[in-house]
PDB file of C-alpha atoms in Angstrom:
ATOM      1  CA  MET J1261      -5.690   5.779  44.344  1.00  0.00           C
ATOM      2  CA  SER J1262      -5.195   4.510  48.039  1.00  0.00           C
ATOM      3  CA  VAL J1263      -7.261   4.624  51.180  1.00  0.00           C
ATOM      4  CA  GLY J1264      -4.459   5.754  53.229  1.00  0.00           C
ATOM      5  CA  ASP J1265      -4.083   9.122  51.703  1.00  0.00           C
ATOM      6  CA  GLY J1266      -7.933   9.512  52.145  1.00  0.00           C
ATOM      7  CA  THR J1267      -8.764   9.685  48.243  1.00  0.00           C
ATOM      8  CA  MET J1268     -10.634   6.335  47.646  1.00  0.00           C
ATOM      9  CA  SER J1269     -14.302   6.532  47.250  1.00  0.00           C
ATOM     10  CA  LEU J1270     -16.815   3.772  47.667  1.00  0.00           C
ATOM     11  CA  MET J1271     -16.600   2.845  44.016  1.00  0.00           C
ATOM     12  CA  ASP J1272     -12.855   2.962  44.120  1.00  0.00           C
ATOM     13  CA  ALA J1273     -12.977   0.617  47.051  1.00  0.00           C
ATOM     14  CA  LEU J1274     -15.344  -1.802  45.308  1.00  0.00           C
ATOM     15  CA  ARG J1275     -13.178  -1.866  42.194  1.00  0.00           C
ATOM     16  CA  GLU J1276     -10.079  -2.898  44.149  1.00  0.00           C
ATOM     17  CA  VAL J1277     -12.159  -5.497  46.121  1.00  0.00           C
ATOM     18  CA  LEU J1278     -13.568  -6.954  42.723  1.00  0.00           C
ATOM     19  CA  LYS J1279      -9.998  -7.251  41.401  1.00  0.00           C
ATOM     20  CA  ASN J1280      -8.866  -9.094  44.426  1.00  0.00           C
ATOM     21  CA  ALA J1281     -11.756 -11.428  44.431  1.00  0.00           C
ATOM     22  CA  THR J1282     -11.565 -11.966  40.636  1.00  0.00           C
ATOM     23  CA  ILE J1283      -7.709 -12.871  41.252  1.00  0.00           C
ATOM     24  CA  ALA J1284      -8.645 -15.215  44.018  1.00  0.00           C
ATOM     25  CA  ASP J1285     -11.454 -16.694  41.384  1.00  0.00           C
ATOM     26  CA  GLY J1286     -14.189 -15.635  43.907  1.00  0.00           C
ATOM     27  CA  VAL J1287     -16.234 -13.753  41.585  1.00  0.00           C
ATOM     28  CA  THR J1288     -19.530 -15.122  39.816  1.00  0.00           C
ATOM     29  CA  LYS J1289     -20.672 -12.867  36.913  1.00  0.00           C
ATOM     30  CA  GLY J1290     -24.171 -12.870  35.230  1.00  0.00           C
ATOM     31  CA  LEU J1291     -27.459 -13.111  36.517  1.00  0.00           C
ATOM     32  CA  ARG J1292     -28.199 -16.779  36.426  1.00  0.00           C
ATOM     33  CA  GLU J1293     -24.853 -17.973  38.171  1.00  0.00           C
ATOM     34  CA  SER J1294     -25.061 -14.921  40.630  1.00  0.00           C
ATOM     35  CA  CYS J1295     -28.772 -16.515  41.330  1.00  0.00           C
ATOM     36  CA  LYS J1296     -27.338 -19.981  41.932  1.00  0.00           C
ATOM     37  CA  LYS J1297     -24.808 -18.467  44.518  1.00  0.00           C
ATOM     38  CA  LEU J1298     -27.307 -16.531  46.192  1.00  0.00           C
ATOM     39  CA  ASP J1299     -29.833 -19.182  46.477  1.00  0.00           C
ATOM     40  CA  LYS J1300     -27.026 -21.588  48.037  1.00  0.00           C
ATOM     41  CA  ARG J1301     -26.277 -18.668  50.486  1.00  0.00           C
ATOM     42  CA  GLU J1302     -22.556 -18.726  49.375  1.00  0.00           C
ATOM     43  CA  ALA J1303     -22.462 -15.063  48.351  1.00  0.00           C
ATOM     44  CA  LEU J1304     -20.711 -12.385  50.510  1.00  0.00           C
ATOM     45  CA  LEU J1305     -21.530  -9.592  48.567  1.00  0.00           C
ATOM     46  CA  CYS J1306     -23.811  -8.668  45.570  1.00  0.00           C
ATOM     47  CA  VAL J1307     -22.966  -5.972  42.945  1.00  0.00           C
ATOM     48  CA  LEU J1308     -25.964  -4.940  40.696  1.00  0.00           C
ATOM     49  CA  ALA J1309     -25.938  -2.631  37.633  1.00  0.00           C
ATOM     50  CA  GLU J1310     -28.805  -0.181  37.220  1.00  0.00           C
ATOM     51  CA  SER J1311     -28.253   0.214  33.432  1.00  0.00           C
ATOM     52  CA  THR J1312     -29.725  -2.536  31.475  1.00  0.00           C
ATOM     53  CA  ASP J1313     -31.486  -3.058  27.935  1.00  0.00           C
ATOM     54  CA  GLU J1314     -33.654  -5.769  28.726  1.00  0.00           C
ATOM     55  CA  LYS J1315     -37.194  -4.895  29.968  1.00  0.00           C
ATOM     56  CA  ASN J1316     -37.451  -8.139  32.294  1.00  0.00           C
ATOM     57  CA  ILE J1317     -34.139  -7.467  34.210  1.00  0.00           C
ATOM     58  CA  PRO J1318     -35.607  -4.606  36.433  1.00  0.00           C
ATOM     59  CA  LYS J1319     -38.017  -7.163  37.890  1.00  0.00           C
ATOM     60  CA  LEU J1320     -35.151  -9.718  38.528  1.00  0.00           C
ATOM     61  CA  VAL J1321     -33.178  -6.890  40.064  1.00  0.00           C
ATOM     62  CA  GLU J1322     -35.886  -6.217  42.502  1.00  0.00           C
ATOM     63  CA  ALA J1323     -36.294 -10.038  43.336  1.00  0.00           C
ATOM     64  CA  LEU J1324     -32.586 -10.234  43.843  1.00  0.00           C
ATOM     65  CA  LYS J1325     -32.558  -7.271  46.339  1.00  0.00           C
ATOM     66  CA  LYS J1326     -35.366  -8.963  48.484  1.00  0.00           C
ATOM     67  CA  LYS J1327     -33.306 -12.358  48.381  1.00  0.00           C
ATOM     68  CA  CYS J1328     -30.180 -10.427  49.442  1.00  0.00           C
ATOM     69  CA  LYS J1329     -32.084  -8.744  52.273  1.00  0.00           C
ATOM     70  CA  GLU J1330     -33.643 -12.221  53.514  1.00  0.00           C
ATOM     71  CA  HIS J1331     -30.286 -13.924  53.598  1.00  0.00           C
ATOM     72  CA  ASN J1332     -28.182 -11.064  55.096  1.00  0.00           C
ATOM     73  CA  ILE J1333     -26.145 -10.318  52.036  1.00  0.00           C
ATOM     74  CA  ASN J1334     -24.820  -7.020  51.153  1.00  0.00           C
ATOM     75  CA  LEU J1335     -25.812  -5.205  48.300  1.00  0.00           C
ATOM     76  CA  ILE J1336     -24.263  -2.270  46.028  1.00  0.00           C
ATOM     77  CA  LYS J1337     -25.791  -0.843  43.249  1.00  0.00           C
ATOM     78  CA  ILE J1338     -23.543   0.679  40.450  1.00  0.00           C
ATOM     79  CA  ASP J1339     -24.658   2.854  37.528  1.00  0.00           C
ATOM     80  CA  ASP J1340     -23.059   1.140  34.385  1.00  0.00           C
ATOM     81  CA  ALA J1341     -23.096  -2.464  33.513  1.00  0.00           C
ATOM     82  CA  LYS J1342     -19.955  -1.929  31.144  1.00  0.00           C
ATOM     83  CA  LYS J1343     -18.218  -0.634  34.099  1.00  0.00           C
ATOM     84  CA  LEU J1344     -18.999  -3.734  36.158  1.00  0.00           C
ATOM     85  CA  GLY J1345     -18.053  -5.785  33.011  1.00  0.00           C
ATOM     86  CA  GLU J1346     -14.491  -4.186  33.157  1.00  0.00           C
ATOM     87  CA  TRP J1347     -14.042  -4.392  36.993  1.00  0.00           C
ATOM     88  CA  THR J1348     -14.882  -8.243  36.825  1.00  0.00           C
ATOM     89  CA  GLY J1349     -12.449  -8.897  33.854  1.00  0.00           C
ATOM     90  CA  LEU J1350     -15.078  -9.210  31.085  1.00  0.00           C
ATOM     91  CA  CYS J1351     -12.784  -7.512  28.644  1.00  0.00           C
ATOM     92  CA  LYS J1352      -9.666  -7.521  26.807  1.00  0.00           C
ATOM     93  CA  ILE J1353      -6.678  -5.293  27.919  1.00  0.00           C
ATOM     94  CA  ASP J1354      -4.586  -3.601  25.174  1.00  0.00           C
ATOM     95  CA  LYS J1355      -1.155  -2.768  25.275  1.00  0.00           C
ATOM     96  CA  GLU J1356      -1.374   0.713  26.970  1.00  0.00           C
ATOM     97  CA  GLY J1357      -3.308  -1.086  29.809  1.00  0.00           C
ATOM     98  CA  LEU J1358      -6.797   0.381  28.614  1.00  0.00           C
ATOM     99  CA  ALA J1359      -9.717  -1.909  28.791  1.00  0.00           C
ATOM    100  CA  ARG J1360     -11.145  -2.739  24.948  1.00  0.00           C
ATOM    101  CA  LYS J1361     -13.968  -4.930  24.067  1.00  0.00           C
ATOM    102  CA  VAL J1362     -15.861  -4.575  27.441  1.00  0.00           C
ATOM    103  CA  VAL J1363     -18.866  -6.827  27.747  1.00  0.00           C
ATOM    104  CA  ARG J1364     -21.749  -5.666  30.095  1.00  0.00           C
ATOM    105  CA  CYS J1365     -22.346  -7.697  33.407  1.00  0.00           C
ATOM    106  CA  SER J1366     -25.504  -6.817  35.170  1.00  0.00           C
ATOM    107  CA  CYS J1367     -24.816  -8.733  38.309  1.00  0.00           C
ATOM    108  CA  ALA J1368     -21.741 -10.217  39.836  1.00  0.00           C
ATOM    109  CA  VAL J1369     -21.711 -11.885  43.092  1.00  0.00           C
ATOM    110  CA  ILE J1370     -18.290 -12.299  45.376  1.00  0.00           C
ATOM    111  CA  HIS J1371     -18.044 -15.515  47.304  1.00  0.00           C
ATOM    112  CA  ASP J1372     -14.415 -15.106  48.199  1.00  0.00           C
ATOM    113  CA  PHE J1373     -12.820 -11.792  48.709  1.00  0.00           C
ATOM    114  CA  GLY J1374      -9.325 -12.914  48.399  1.00  0.00           C
ATOM    115  CA  LYS J1375      -6.758 -11.130  50.310  1.00  0.00           C
ATOM    116  CA  GLU J1376      -7.652  -8.759  53.155  1.00  0.00           C
ATOM    117  CA  SER J1377      -7.258  -4.944  52.100  1.00  0.00           C
ATOM    118  CA  GLN J1378      -8.252  -1.513  53.059  1.00  0.00           C
ATOM    119  CA  ALA J1379     -10.598  -1.414  50.188  1.00  0.00           C
ATOM    120  CA  LEU J1380     -12.498  -4.362  51.709  1.00  0.00           C
ATOM    121  CA  ASP J1381     -12.348  -2.761  55.205  1.00  0.00           C
ATOM    122  CA  MET J1382     -13.928   0.543  53.783  1.00  0.00           C
ATOM    123  CA  ILE J1383     -16.727  -1.363  52.047  1.00  0.00           C
ATOM    124  CA  ASN J1384     -17.456  -3.366  55.288  1.00  0.00           C
ATOM    125  CA  ASP J1385     -17.305  -0.077  57.273  1.00  0.00           C
ATOM    126  CA  HIS J1386     -19.887   1.273  54.816  1.00  0.00           C
ATOM    127  CA  PHE J1387     -22.254  -1.530  55.347  1.00  0.00           C
ATOM    128  CA  LYS J1388     -21.856  -1.141  59.343  1.00  0.00           C
ATOM    129  CA  ARG J1389     -22.750   2.474  59.079  1.00  0.00           C
ATOM    130  CA  THR J1390     -25.911   1.812  56.691  1.00  0.00           C
ATOM    131  CA  VAL J1391     -27.095  -0.833  59.077  1.00  0.00           C
ATOM    132  CA  THR J1392     -26.585   1.229  62.252  1.00  0.00           C
ATOM    133  CA  GLY J1393     -27.934   4.214  60.434  1.00  0.00           C
ATOM    134  CA  ASP J1394     -31.296   2.429  59.522  1.00  0.00           C
ATOM    135  CA  ALA J1395     -31.767   1.232  63.120  1.00  0.00           C
TER     136      ALA J1395
END
């Protein structure tokens, strides 16, 4: 899927941006490390998974949303923690190129996007539209 032919959704763009950031070693995975990056204001984008088994994580997620808003850090929510784990490289890739043994990831923070891409432009445009839409 590519942006050029108009078939890329926001989630596809997020997946590509996470892949590029992972290659550039610009992704912090997990709540603890993500909170550290958010506190230092080094984060450019925060990705939260809404599905979780822990009962205390929703409270922490609400606090993270407030922190992101205070520091003007963009936030995207996705539905599945396993999907976020796969997108951030917390898995094994088999011979066919399929993800196996995927580890759940409840939060990831991008602090270096890596190379510029159409997917990154699409995500930035999404946030520009939502900011101007709220005003």
